[in-house]
Amino acid sequence: MKQPVLGFKRRDYWHWLEQLPQQDTCSGVTPLSIMVEKASSCEKVLTAQGRGRYFLRLALNQKSLATAIQQLARSPKLLECYDPLVSVLGNEDFMEPFLSLMLVVSEMNFSLDLQNSSFLDESWLLPVCLTYETVPCRELGMVLRYLDGRIFVIEVLPESQAEVDEVVLAGDVIDEISGFSLRNARNGQAGTVLQKLKGKPLSFRMIRWKWHDGGMYKPLLPYLKVLREKVPSFQLQQEHRHKEEKEERCLQGGRLLYNLRYLGQANVGKYGGKEVLDEGIPTVLEQHLCPRVLFQYPYPEISCVGRCLDSNNLFAFCVAVSPGTPEHSTFDCLVFESNSANECEEIIKRIAAGFKHTEWFV
């Protein structure tokens, strides 16, 4: 591509791609013009280079890359900007085989994660992204630092909800909160978004500081160097604090599994406080029901959890039978038998921790 003689502003292929809809004024709204608009309005890329890279990934997903190349080749004004000696588009001998290759590529199936776009300004090398979903909290326990429009987690506080959930590591970047992009974020913007979402379950899109090979994601190096200068105590967190003690236990999908014996359930009426456990547990034990595991209850449906003083390895929790109509709902008491008193106590504490960190709204 020919560059300006004085070199004041370097041209990028995106500058020509974004002009394609203007060159084809007769066609109105087309798939190509829609892709250009999406790339132009993407909040996660700020530069021409980033928008061009985003467009190429979008075009691969849409099987439309060849269409964009053909449109460029049919635009005489745009072709004037290409150097015929080194440019594929500016040289007919190169253009034909290149277009044939693009037509083959357009027949392939691509499923590129377009949400993973926040580092396209810097690199084609994309980070590891993950989703962190958690309950509505007064305090998540993540200490944040804003740096050049990015939000870094510089510490995960002990005993906080973020530590209990064991998803976020110190050094990770918050990319989105419940669909709100935080690319190019200003100071305090994460708090503003969280205030708007007060009382609702939260979904964070995180960028992991580690890459697929376990080493550091290279485009983060300049940021982390500045972070260490500004916050001398900052250290990258390699693993979650409790990972070592969990390695010997059964894990599935990153969650602890407990081998319990389900003893049954009994309806305890319209009150679901901890006082009814002293009635509910003996009632279930007298029924001698066959064990069945056929349920899953989120925190908002659990009203209490505990155990009897004379049964250290038995515990129970109460759940609303009809949570959708709380004024008419009664409660069931579900009773379990664990393998030991210590395991029983640990399970109760984990459920109770969920209550502690969950923010309730009536």
PDB file of N, CA and C in Angstrom, residues 136-220:
ATOM      1  N   PRO A 136     -24.815 -11.794  43.633  1.00  0.00           N
ATOM      2  CA  PRO A 136     -24.727 -10.362  43.942  1.00  0.00           C
ATOM      3  C   PRO A 136     -24.066 -10.161  45.297  1.00  0.00           C
ATOM      4  N   CYS A 137     -23.056  -9.303  45.350  1.00  0.00           N
ATOM      5  CA  CYS A 137     -22.247  -9.139  46.563  1.00  0.00           C
ATOM      6  C   CYS A 137     -22.104  -7.670  46.932  1.00  0.00           C
ATOM      7  N   ARG A 138     -21.957  -7.424  48.232  1.00  0.00           N
ATOM      8  CA  ARG A 138     -21.571  -6.090  48.677  1.00  0.00           C
ATOM      9  C   ARG A 138     -20.095  -5.851  48.383  1.00  0.00           C
ATOM     10  N   GLU A 139     -19.282  -6.879  48.606  1.00  0.00           N
ATOM     11  CA  GLU A 139     -17.849  -6.788  48.332  1.00  0.00           C
ATOM     12  C   GLU A 139     -17.385  -8.090  47.695  1.00  0.00           C
ATOM     13  N   LEU A 140     -16.861  -7.997  46.488  1.00  0.00           N
ATOM     14  CA  LEU A 140     -16.354  -9.194  45.816  1.00  0.00           C
ATOM     15  C   LEU A 140     -14.985  -9.596  46.337  1.00  0.00           C
ATOM     16  N   GLY A 141     -14.196  -8.612  46.753  1.00  0.00           N
ATOM     17  CA  GLY A 141     -12.867  -8.921  47.269  1.00  0.00           C
ATOM     18  C   GLY A 141     -11.773  -8.853  46.226  1.00  0.00           C
ATOM     19  N   MET A 142     -11.987  -8.090  45.148  1.00  0.00           N
ATOM     20  CA  MET A 142     -10.944  -7.896  44.142  1.00  0.00           C
ATOM     21  C   MET A 142     -10.423  -6.463  44.243  1.00  0.00           C
ATOM     22  N   VAL A 143      -9.119  -6.301  44.445  1.00  0.00           N
ATOM     23  CA  VAL A 143      -8.492  -4.983  44.465  1.00  0.00           C
ATOM     24  C   VAL A 143      -8.080  -4.645  43.035  1.00  0.00           C
ATOM     25  N   LEU A 144      -8.561  -3.506  42.525  1.00  0.00           N
ATOM     26  CA  LEU A 144      -8.379  -3.162  41.114  1.00  0.00           C
ATOM     27  C   LEU A 144      -7.396  -2.012  40.934  1.00  0.00           C
ATOM     28  N   ARG A 145      -6.765  -2.001  39.780  1.00  0.00           N
ATOM     29  CA  ARG A 145      -5.872  -0.901  39.399  1.00  0.00           C
ATOM     30  C   ARG A 145      -6.118  -0.586  37.929  1.00  0.00           C
ATOM     31  N   TYR A 146      -6.357   0.692  37.630  1.00  0.00           N
ATOM     32  CA  TYR A 146      -6.604   1.119  36.254  1.00  0.00           C
ATOM     33  C   TYR A 146      -5.283   1.537  35.616  1.00  0.00           C
ATOM     34  N   LEU A 147      -5.037   1.033  34.408  1.00  0.00           N
ATOM     35  CA  LEU A 147      -3.788   1.348  33.719  1.00  0.00           C
ATOM     36  C   LEU A 147      -4.038   1.398  32.214  1.00  0.00           C
ATOM     37  N   ASP A 148      -3.891   2.576  31.638  1.00  0.00           N
ATOM     38  CA  ASP A 148      -4.041   2.768  30.184  1.00  0.00           C
ATOM     39  C   ASP A 148      -5.337   2.165  29.655  1.00  0.00           C
ATOM     40  N   GLY A 149      -6.425   2.409  30.348  1.00  0.00           N
ATOM     41  CA  GLY A 149      -7.729   1.959  29.874  1.00  0.00           C
ATOM     42  C   GLY A 149      -8.053   0.512  30.164  1.00  0.00           C
ATOM     43  N   ARG A 150      -7.193  -0.170  30.912  1.00  0.00           N
ATOM     44  CA  ARG A 150      -7.460  -1.565  31.280  1.00  0.00           C
ATOM     45  C   ARG A 150      -7.567  -1.677  32.797  1.00  0.00           C
ATOM     46  N   ILE A 151      -8.370  -2.658  33.236  1.00  0.00           N
ATOM     47  CA  ILE A 151      -8.611  -2.838  34.670  1.00  0.00           C
ATOM     48  C   ILE A 151      -7.946  -4.131  35.118  1.00  0.00           C
ATOM     49  N   PHE A 152      -6.913  -4.000  35.935  1.00  0.00           N
ATOM     50  CA  PHE A 152      -6.167  -5.152  36.427  1.00  0.00           C
ATOM     51  C   PHE A 152      -6.601  -5.508  37.844  1.00  0.00           C
ATOM     52  N   VAL A 153      -6.684  -6.804  38.111  1.00  0.00           N
ATOM     53  CA  VAL A 153      -6.881  -7.289  39.477  1.00  0.00           C
ATOM     54  C   VAL A 153      -5.494  -7.450  40.077  1.00  0.00           C
ATOM     55  N   ILE A 154      -5.159  -6.640  41.095  1.00  0.00           N
ATOM     56  CA  ILE A 154      -3.815  -6.720  41.674  1.00  0.00           C
ATOM     57  C   ILE A 154      -3.797  -7.532  42.969  1.00  0.00           C
ATOM     58  N   GLU A 155      -4.993  -7.864  43.487  1.00  0.00           N
ATOM     59  CA  GLU A 155      -5.040  -8.719  44.682  1.00  0.00           C
ATOM     60  C   GLU A 155      -6.438  -9.309  44.828  1.00  0.00           C
ATOM     61  N   VAL A 156      -6.499 -10.562  45.252  1.00  0.00           N
ATOM     62  CA  VAL A 156      -7.758 -11.210  45.625  1.00  0.00           C
ATOM     63  C   VAL A 156      -7.727 -11.378  47.135  1.00  0.00           C
ATOM     64  N   LEU A 157      -8.633 -10.695  47.835  1.00  0.00           N
ATOM     65  CA  LEU A 157      -8.583 -10.656  49.297  1.00  0.00           C
ATOM     66  C   LEU A 157      -8.936 -12.006  49.911  1.00  0.00           C
ATOM     67  N   PRO A 158      -8.245 -12.377  50.996  1.00  0.00           N
ATOM     68  CA  PRO A 158      -8.547 -13.644  51.680  1.00  0.00           C
ATOM     69  C   PRO A 158      -9.977 -13.666  52.211  1.00  0.00           C
ATOM     70  N   GLU A 159     -10.602 -14.840  52.137  1.00  0.00           N
ATOM     71  CA  GLU A 159     -11.954 -15.084  52.659  1.00  0.00           C
ATOM     72  C   GLU A 159     -13.036 -14.309  51.915  1.00  0.00           C
ATOM     73  N   SER A 160     -12.706 -13.697  50.788  1.00  0.00           N
ATOM     74  CA  SER A 160     -13.704 -12.947  50.017  1.00  0.00           C
ATOM     75  C   SER A 160     -14.458 -13.881  49.085  1.00  0.00           C
ATOM     76  N   GLN A 161     -15.532 -13.360  48.486  1.00  0.00           N
ATOM     77  CA  GLN A 161     -16.295 -14.161  47.530  1.00  0.00           C
ATOM     78  C   GLN A 161     -15.435 -14.554  46.333  1.00  0.00           C
ATOM     79  N   ALA A 162     -14.596 -13.639  45.868  1.00  0.00           N
ATOM     80  CA  ALA A 162     -13.731 -13.942  44.726  1.00  0.00           C
ATOM     81  C   ALA A 162     -12.759 -15.070  45.054  1.00  0.00           C
ATOM     82  N   GLU A 163     -12.270 -15.108  46.291  1.00  0.00           N
ATOM     83  CA  GLU A 163     -11.363 -16.198  46.666  1.00  0.00           C
ATOM     84  C   GLU A 163     -12.122 -17.515  46.791  1.00  0.00           C
ATOM     85  N   VAL A 164     -13.321 -17.465  47.364  1.00  0.00           N
ATOM     86  CA  VAL A 164     -14.132 -18.677  47.511  1.00  0.00           C
ATOM     87  C   VAL A 164     -14.465 -19.270  46.143  1.00  0.00           C
ATOM     88  N   ASP A 165     -14.796 -18.416  45.173  1.00  0.00           N
ATOM     89  CA  ASP A 165     -15.179 -18.901  43.842  1.00  0.00           C
ATOM     90  C   ASP A 165     -13.996 -19.475  43.066  1.00  0.00           C
ATOM     91  N   GLU A 166     -12.795 -19.040  43.386  1.00  0.00           N
ATOM     92  CA  GLU A 166     -11.571 -19.587  42.797  1.00  0.00           C
ATOM     93  C   GLU A 166     -11.575 -19.568  41.265  1.00  0.00           C
ATOM     94  N   VAL A 167     -11.828 -18.381  40.717  1.00  0.00           N
ATOM     95  CA  VAL A 167     -11.746 -18.188  39.265  1.00  0.00           C
ATOM     96  C   VAL A 167     -10.682 -17.142  38.937  1.00  0.00           C
ATOM     97  N   VAL A 168     -10.726 -16.015  39.654  1.00  0.00           N
ATOM     98  CA  VAL A 168      -9.867 -14.870  39.348  1.00  0.00           C
ATOM     99  C   VAL A 168      -8.499 -15.028  40.008  1.00  0.00           C
ATOM    100  N   LEU A 169      -7.449 -14.640  39.269  1.00  0.00           N
ATOM    101  CA  LEU A 169      -6.084 -14.606  39.793  1.00  0.00           C
ATOM    102  C   LEU A 169      -5.565 -13.172  39.748  1.00  0.00           C
ATOM    103  N   ALA A 170      -4.731 -12.800  40.717  1.00  0.00           N
ATOM    104  CA  ALA A 170      -4.085 -11.490  40.681  1.00  0.00           C
ATOM    105  C   ALA A 170      -3.229 -11.393  39.422  1.00  0.00           C
ATOM    106  N   GLY A 171      -3.458 -10.334  38.649  1.00  0.00           N
ATOM    107  CA  GLY A 171      -2.797 -10.170  37.355  1.00  0.00           C
ATOM    108  C   GLY A 171      -3.761 -10.268  36.191  1.00  0.00           C
ATOM    109  N   ASP A 172      -4.965 -10.817  36.442  1.00  0.00           N
ATOM    110  CA  ASP A 172      -5.977 -10.917  35.391  1.00  0.00           C
ATOM    111  C   ASP A 172      -6.568  -9.543  35.076  1.00  0.00           C
ATOM    112  N   VAL A 173      -7.210  -9.437  33.915  1.00  0.00           N
ATOM    113  CA  VAL A 173      -7.819  -8.186  33.457  1.00  0.00           C
ATOM    114  C   VAL A 173      -9.326  -8.380  33.350  1.00  0.00           C
ATOM    115  N   ILE A 174     -10.096  -7.412  33.859  1.00  0.00           N
ATOM    116  CA  ILE A 174     -11.555  -7.438  33.696  1.00  0.00           C
ATOM    117  C   ILE A 174     -11.887  -6.837  32.332  1.00  0.00           C
ATOM    118  N   ASP A 175     -12.464  -7.653  31.464  1.00  0.00           N
ATOM    119  CA  ASP A 175     -12.782  -7.220  30.099  1.00  0.00           C
ATOM    120  C   ASP A 175     -14.222  -6.733  29.983  1.00  0.00           C
ATOM    121  N   GLU A 176     -15.137  -7.422  30.661  1.00  0.00           N
ATOM    122  CA  GLU A 176     -16.561  -7.059  30.637  1.00  0.00           C
ATOM    123  C   GLU A 176     -17.175  -7.364  31.995  1.00  0.00           C
ATOM    124  N   ILE A 177     -18.258  -6.655  32.306  1.00  0.00           N
ATOM    125  CA  ILE A 177     -19.106  -7.004  33.443  1.00  0.00           C
ATOM    126  C   ILE A 177     -20.531  -7.071  32.934  1.00  0.00           C
ATOM    127  N   SER A 178     -21.093  -8.266  32.900  1.00  0.00           N
ATOM    128  CA  SER A 178     -22.480  -8.483  32.472  1.00  0.00           C
ATOM    129  C   SER A 178     -22.796  -7.777  31.155  1.00  0.00           C
ATOM    130  N   GLY A 179     -21.906  -7.913  30.188  1.00  0.00           N
ATOM    131  CA  GLY A 179     -22.136  -7.348  28.861  1.00  0.00           C
ATOM    132  C   GLY A 179     -21.619  -5.938  28.662  1.00  0.00           C
ATOM    133  N   PHE A 180     -21.212  -5.250  29.733  1.00  0.00           N
ATOM    134  CA  PHE A 180     -20.659  -3.898  29.617  1.00  0.00           C
ATOM    135  C   PHE A 180     -19.156  -3.996  29.351  1.00  0.00           C
ATOM    136  N   SER A 181     -18.721  -3.532  28.190  1.00  0.00           N
ATOM    137  CA  SER A 181     -17.299  -3.585  27.853  1.00  0.00           C
ATOM    138  C   SER A 181     -16.521  -2.579  28.691  1.00  0.00           C
ATOM    139  N   LEU A 182     -15.375  -3.013  29.221  1.00  0.00           N
ATOM    140  CA  LEU A 182     -14.520  -2.138  30.023  1.00  0.00           C
ATOM    141  C   LEU A 182     -13.180  -1.885  29.333  1.00  0.00           C
ATOM    142  N   ARG A 183     -13.151  -2.066  28.027  1.00  0.00           N
ATOM    143  CA  ARG A 183     -11.967  -1.677  27.252  1.00  0.00           C
ATOM    144  C   ARG A 183     -11.913  -0.161  27.233  1.00  0.00           C
ATOM    145  N   ASN A 184     -10.736   0.390  27.436  1.00  0.00           N
ATOM    146  CA  ASN A 184     -10.545   1.842  27.503  1.00  0.00           C
ATOM    147  C   ASN A 184     -11.332   2.455  28.660  1.00  0.00           C
ATOM    148  N   ALA A 185     -11.372   1.730  29.788  1.00  0.00           N
ATOM    149  CA  ALA A 185     -12.151   2.169  30.948  1.00  0.00           C
ATOM    150  C   ALA A 185     -11.488   3.359  31.633  1.00  0.00           C
ATOM    151  N   ARG A 186     -12.311   4.251  32.126  1.00  0.00           N
ATOM    152  CA  ARG A 186     -11.815   5.366  32.924  1.00  0.00           C
ATOM    153  C   ARG A 186     -11.808   4.954  34.396  1.00  0.00           C
ATOM    154  N   ASN A 187     -11.086   5.688  35.215  1.00  0.00           N
ATOM    155  CA  ASN A 187     -10.993   5.358  36.633  1.00  0.00           C
ATOM    156  C   ASN A 187     -12.378   5.295  37.277  1.00  0.00           C
ATOM    157  N   GLY A 188     -12.640   4.213  37.994  1.00  0.00           N
ATOM    158  CA  GLY A 188     -13.906   4.066  38.705  1.00  0.00           C
ATOM    159  C   GLY A 188     -15.042   3.507  37.881  1.00  0.00           C
ATOM    160  N   GLN A 189     -14.799   3.208  36.605  1.00  0.00           N
ATOM    161  CA  GLN A 189     -15.899   2.761  35.744  1.00  0.00           C
ATOM    162  C   GLN A 189     -16.449   1.406  36.170  1.00  0.00           C
ATOM    163  N   ALA A 190     -15.595   0.509  36.654  1.00  0.00           N
ATOM    164  CA  ALA A 190     -16.080  -0.799  37.104  1.00  0.00           C
ATOM    165  C   ALA A 190     -17.061  -0.638  38.259  1.00  0.00           C
ATOM    166  N   GLY A 191     -16.748   0.260  39.198  1.00  0.00           N
ATOM    167  CA  GLY A 191     -17.658   0.508  40.312  1.00  0.00           C
ATOM    168  C   GLY A 191     -18.987   1.072  39.857  1.00  0.00           C
ATOM    169  N   THR A 192     -18.953   1.939  38.848  1.00  0.00           N
ATOM    170  CA  THR A 192     -20.192   2.508  38.308  1.00  0.00           C
ATOM    171  C   THR A 192     -21.074   1.424  37.702  1.00  0.00           C
ATOM    172  N   VAL A 193     -20.455   0.510  36.947  1.00  0.00           N
ATOM    173  CA  VAL A 193     -21.213  -0.587  36.334  1.00  0.00           C
ATOM    174  C   VAL A 193     -21.790  -1.499  37.409  1.00  0.00           C
ATOM    175  N   LEU A 194     -20.996  -1.823  38.421  1.00  0.00           N
ATOM    176  CA  LEU A 194     -21.474  -2.701  39.498  1.00  0.00           C
ATOM    177  C   LEU A 194     -22.631  -2.060  40.256  1.00  0.00           C
ATOM    178  N   GLN A 195     -22.600  -0.745  40.410  1.00  0.00           N
ATOM    179  CA  GLN A 195     -23.691  -0.055  41.095  1.00  0.00           C
ATOM    180  C   GLN A 195     -24.989  -0.172  40.297  1.00  0.00           C
ATOM    181  N   LYS A 196     -24.885  -0.116  38.960  1.00  0.00           N
ATOM    182  CA  LYS A 196     -26.072  -0.276  38.115  1.00  0.00           C
ATOM    183  C   LYS A 196     -26.644  -1.685  38.218  1.00  0.00           C
ATOM    184  N   LEU A 197     -25.777  -2.656  38.488  1.00  0.00           N
ATOM    185  CA  LEU A 197     -26.192  -4.062  38.541  1.00  0.00           C
ATOM    186  C   LEU A 197     -26.438  -4.527  39.968  1.00  0.00           C
ATOM    187  N   LYS A 198     -26.564  -3.619  40.894  1.00  0.00           N
ATOM    188  CA  LYS A 198     -26.729  -3.959  42.303  1.00  0.00           C
ATOM    189  C   LYS A 198     -27.924  -4.891  42.508  1.00  0.00           C
ATOM    190  N   GLY A 199     -27.676  -5.977  43.223  1.00  0.00           N
ATOM    191  CA  GLY A 199     -28.741  -6.926  43.510  1.00  0.00           C
ATOM    192  C   GLY A 199     -28.941  -7.993  42.459  1.00  0.00           C
ATOM    193  N   LYS A 200     -28.156  -7.959  41.381  1.00  0.00           N
ATOM    194  CA  LYS A 200     -28.298  -8.942  40.305  1.00  0.00           C
ATOM    195  C   LYS A 200     -27.082  -9.872  40.276  1.00  0.00           C
ATOM    196  N   PRO A 201     -27.274 -11.110  39.818  1.00  0.00           N
ATOM    197  CA  PRO A 201     -26.109 -11.988  39.617  1.00  0.00           C
ATOM    198  C   PRO A 201     -25.139 -11.344  38.628  1.00  0.00           C
ATOM    199  N   LEU A 202     -23.849 -11.552  38.845  1.00  0.00           N
ATOM    200  CA  LEU A 202     -22.825 -10.893  38.043  1.00  0.00           C
ATOM    201  C   LEU A 202     -22.101 -11.884  37.143  1.00  0.00           C
ATOM    202  N   SER A 203     -21.783 -11.437  35.937  1.00  0.00           N
ATOM    203  CA  SER A 203     -21.027 -12.256  34.996  1.00  0.00           C
ATOM    204  C   SER A 203     -19.846 -11.429  34.487  1.00  0.00           C
ATOM    205  N   PHE A 204     -18.650 -11.840  34.855  1.00  0.00           N
ATOM    206  CA  PHE A 204     -17.432 -11.151  34.438  1.00  0.00           C
ATOM    207  C   PHE A 204     -16.779 -11.913  33.288  1.00  0.00           C
ATOM    208  N   ARG A 205     -16.318 -11.188  32.298  1.00  0.00           N
ATOM    209  CA  ARG A 205     -15.453 -11.789  31.281  1.00  0.00           C
ATOM    210  C   ARG A 205     -14.033 -11.367  31.627  1.00  0.00           C
ATOM    211  N   MET A 206     -13.208 -12.343  31.971  1.00  0.00           N
ATOM    212  CA  MET A 206     -11.856 -12.085  32.446  1.00  0.00           C
ATOM    213  C   MET A 206     -10.832 -12.459  31.379  1.00  0.00           C
ATOM    214  N   ILE A 207      -9.756 -11.689  31.328  1.00  0.00           N
ATOM    215  CA  ILE A 207      -8.603 -12.023  30.498  1.00  0.00           C
ATOM    216  C   ILE A 207      -7.515 -12.534  31.423  1.00  0.00           C
ATOM    217  N   ARG A 208      -7.130 -13.775  31.232  1.00  0.00           N
ATOM    218  CA  ARG A 208      -6.136 -14.411  32.106  1.00  0.00           C
ATOM    219  C   ARG A 208      -4.726 -13.916  31.775  1.00  0.00           C
ATOM    220  N   TRP A 209      -3.941 -13.635  32.807  1.00  0.00           N
ATOM    221  CA  TRP A 209      -2.560 -13.198  32.562  1.00  0.00           C
ATOM    222  C   TRP A 209      -1.702 -14.343  32.027  1.00  0.00           C
ATOM    223  N   LYS A 210      -2.126 -15.585  32.316  1.00  0.00           N
ATOM    224  CA  LYS A 210      -1.418 -16.754  31.789  1.00  0.00           C
ATOM    225  C   LYS A 210      -1.915 -17.063  30.383  1.00  0.00           C
ATOM    226  N   TRP A 211      -0.998 -17.538  29.548  1.00  0.00           N
ATOM    227  CA  TRP A 211      -1.395 -17.978  28.214  1.00  0.00           C
ATOM    228  C   TRP A 211      -1.588 -19.485  28.207  1.00  0.00           C
ATOM    229  N   HIS A 212      -1.887 -20.059  27.034  1.00  0.00           N
ATOM    230  CA  HIS A 212      -2.201 -21.485  26.933  1.00  0.00           C
ATOM    231  C   HIS A 212      -1.052 -22.376  27.388  1.00  0.00           C
ATOM    232  N   ASP A 213       0.181 -21.911  27.205  1.00  0.00           N
ATOM    233  CA  ASP A 213       1.334 -22.740  27.564  1.00  0.00           C
ATOM    234  C   ASP A 213       1.734 -22.600  29.024  1.00  0.00           C
ATOM    235  N   GLY A 214       0.966 -21.843  29.805  1.00  0.00           N
ATOM    236  CA  GLY A 214       1.280 -21.648  31.213  1.00  0.00           C
ATOM    237  C   GLY A 214       2.190 -20.473  31.480  1.00  0.00           C
ATOM    238  N   GLY A 215       2.795 -19.920  30.424  1.00  0.00           N
ATOM    239  CA  GLY A 215       3.635 -18.739  30.578  1.00  0.00           C
ATOM    240  C   GLY A 215       2.815 -17.466  30.491  1.00  0.00           C
ATOM    241  N   MET A 216       3.492 -16.343  30.594  1.00  0.00           N
ATOM    242  CA  MET A 216       2.798 -15.064  30.574  1.00  0.00           C
ATOM    243  C   MET A 216       2.313 -14.725  29.162  1.00  0.00           C
ATOM    244  N   TYR A 217       1.127 -14.135  29.077  1.00  0.00           N
ATOM    245  CA  TYR A 217       0.613 -13.631  27.806  1.00  0.00           C
ATOM    246  C   TYR A 217       1.437 -12.401  27.427  1.00  0.00           C
ATOM    247  N   LYS A 218       2.206 -12.509  26.351  1.00  0.00           N
ATOM    248  CA  LYS A 218       3.247 -11.535  26.023  1.00  0.00           C
ATOM    249  C   LYS A 218       2.751 -10.084  25.898  1.00  0.00           C
ATOM    250  N   PRO A 219       1.605  -9.793  25.246  1.00  0.00           N
ATOM    251  CA  PRO A 219       1.176  -8.398  25.146  1.00  0.00           C
ATOM    252  C   PRO A 219       0.910  -7.723  26.493  1.00  0.00           C
ATOM    253  N   LEU A 220       0.809  -8.497  27.575  1.00  0.00           N
ATOM    254  CA  LEU A 220       0.609  -7.900  28.899  1.00  0.00           C
ATOM    255  C   LEU A 220       1.909  -7.438  29.543  1.00  0.00           C
TER     256      LEU A 220
END
